[in-house]
Amino acid sequence: MIQRCPECDQWCEVEKQGVLDKASRGFDSAAVGGASMGASIGRSLFGKTGEKYGAILGGGAVGGSGLGFLNAASESLFGADYHFVCPNCGHEWETDNPDDDQTEDYNAWLAEQERNSLVAELRDKYPSLIYATRQEKQDYVKELRHELGDESNTDAQKATLYDTIAAAYQLIGERNSALQAVNASLALFEDDNTRVLKGIIMGQGRNAQDTYAAMQEVIHYKSQERAESPFLSTPQIEEEFSMLQSSFSQNFLSLPLQQRKHLVICDELIYLPQSFRVLPIAEIPTDVKFPAGHPVSNTLYVCHPYRTDYYIPYESYEIEILRDEIEEFRRIMDHLGAKHIDYSDIFENGEQSSTQQKRDIHGGGNYAGQYSVHGSYESEDSSEITKKLRNALEGSEDFLLAGKPTLPPDTVWYSHRKEWQNKCESRLAGRLVHSEFTISTSSSEMTTESERKKIEADLKILLASVEGGTEGSKSYMLKKEKERTWKVNVEFYPLSDYDKNKEVAIAPLIDNVLPTSEITPPSKKINVVWIMAAIIAILISIILGLLLF
């Protein structure tokens, strides 16, 4: 009979069985009990020396006494038929049931171990094939596929064979076949080294999206639970990952905006989720822009919706985006000849705020270089974010009337604001002197509720990894964006005011060219002509006289 040791899982054969064996165990058991009793008595009387001799005397006395025979008889009649002693850990156990025999399981285990050895031997041939001929590599793949067809293979053995086939196909240069094999392995058995192998096979790919997907696989080499890969050394993997990282960073902006609108900057890449992209702070492309003082490690950024190379910290995104839109709106109104702008009626999530902001901004034509603040808060702000957003609209500007209305160059928001376009066209055509605009933070919202939840979950994992903690060590909650809306009333100078201004400006120009004090009356002009004619006649007479004489 064979059984597994319940303590250490070692296979053990039955040690003793039958009547004589059981009787022998009875004598042994009695002797062990007597030895223990004698050792205890000897130790109490004579110390260490007494313990040794007490155990000998006690064991012999009890084992050879009637008590020993009685115990042997009891064991032979009532003792268990099967007794086991584990050679590995020394644990002892017994059983009377012959159906407890695990010999069949033991034989299956032996066959599995033999199969494991065969699969491992095939896998370990891989390094010798690196510089082999193409035919030798193809023969190697055939041998692996033949063994893969063995029905006795466990899932782990199949996964190992698939990994080796994938690595062999990679040597041959058959990328698609290699990917099919490695995906088959992962379908059977999840393993960090298999993911690393898949990422290496994927390589840099055709675009930044493919490169990031490869990085998501190769980064598993940083897992603390990962064993050494049988196909790639750690320095080789690190070099491959470094190349992927550099390629991704250089081509980051080529990703579609939807795939890179959320970005986290880290000192080192440890976790690469799908809900946002991650860049190492040492390899940020020069064409990716940030506000002053940024980027900062372990910070979440959101891409500007229309300046797609500009990233804003998530915490201040709502304020910065609104400020950017307001600045362009003011600039457009300035160029179109705004006379008066009034911001009022803040609405939060469709409801009017408990406070209103009112700002008066006077302007029209070219900027005159004067600043003044006219508005004031009507009551205390209901929230810190509302206060900051209101500050984004704070201030007033005065302009001089000059130059006909026109649209400014280099606008960003204008092409995405149909309302602005329609009303600005009417203004340029002279049909508009007063209008109401709407500016809302919802029109530039970049993070949906579902995205926010995914980002929070991935940030929790990422930042816990960076901080060396566990996944559940902290909770990271992103603030929820509110929809805030402003009604903006704009009064323009009538186009006729520009014509009047032009007429008024022409008179001084004429005065400068022909001052009134130098204009000669018509009567005086006639006298001057006669005088000049007389002088000319006299000069001609003198010249003729000199010629004759």
PDB file of C-alpha atoms in Angstrom, residues 118 148 153 174 238 241 253 302 316 345 417 432 456 511:
ATOM      1  CA  LEU A 118      10.407  14.823 -21.257  1.00  0.00           C
ATOM      2  CA  LEU A 148       1.778  18.326 -27.949  1.00  0.00           C
ATOM      3  CA  ASN A 153      -0.370  16.030 -21.289  1.00  0.00           C
ATOM      4  CA  GLU A 174       7.029  33.475 -38.263  1.00  0.00           C
ATOM      5  CA  GLU A 238      15.162  44.841 -20.007  1.00  0.00           C
ATOM      6  CA  PHE A 241      11.455  46.889 -22.845  1.00  0.00           C
ATOM      7  CA  LEU A 253       1.160  62.045 -29.873  1.00  0.00           C
ATOM      8  CA  VAL A 302      -6.062  65.378 -18.994  1.00  0.00           C
ATOM      9  CA  SER A 316      -7.274  72.033 -12.087  1.00  0.00           C
ATOM     10  CA  ASP A 345     -26.423  83.544 -13.913  1.00  0.00           C
ATOM     11  CA  ARG A 417     -18.478  76.619 -31.192  1.00  0.00           C
ATOM     12  CA  LEU A 432     -25.838  92.332 -34.713  1.00  0.00           C
ATOM     13  CA  GLU A 456      -9.711  55.343  -9.866  1.00  0.00           C
ATOM     14  CA  ASP A 511      -5.479 120.730 -41.533  1.00  0.00           C
TER      15      ASP A 511
END
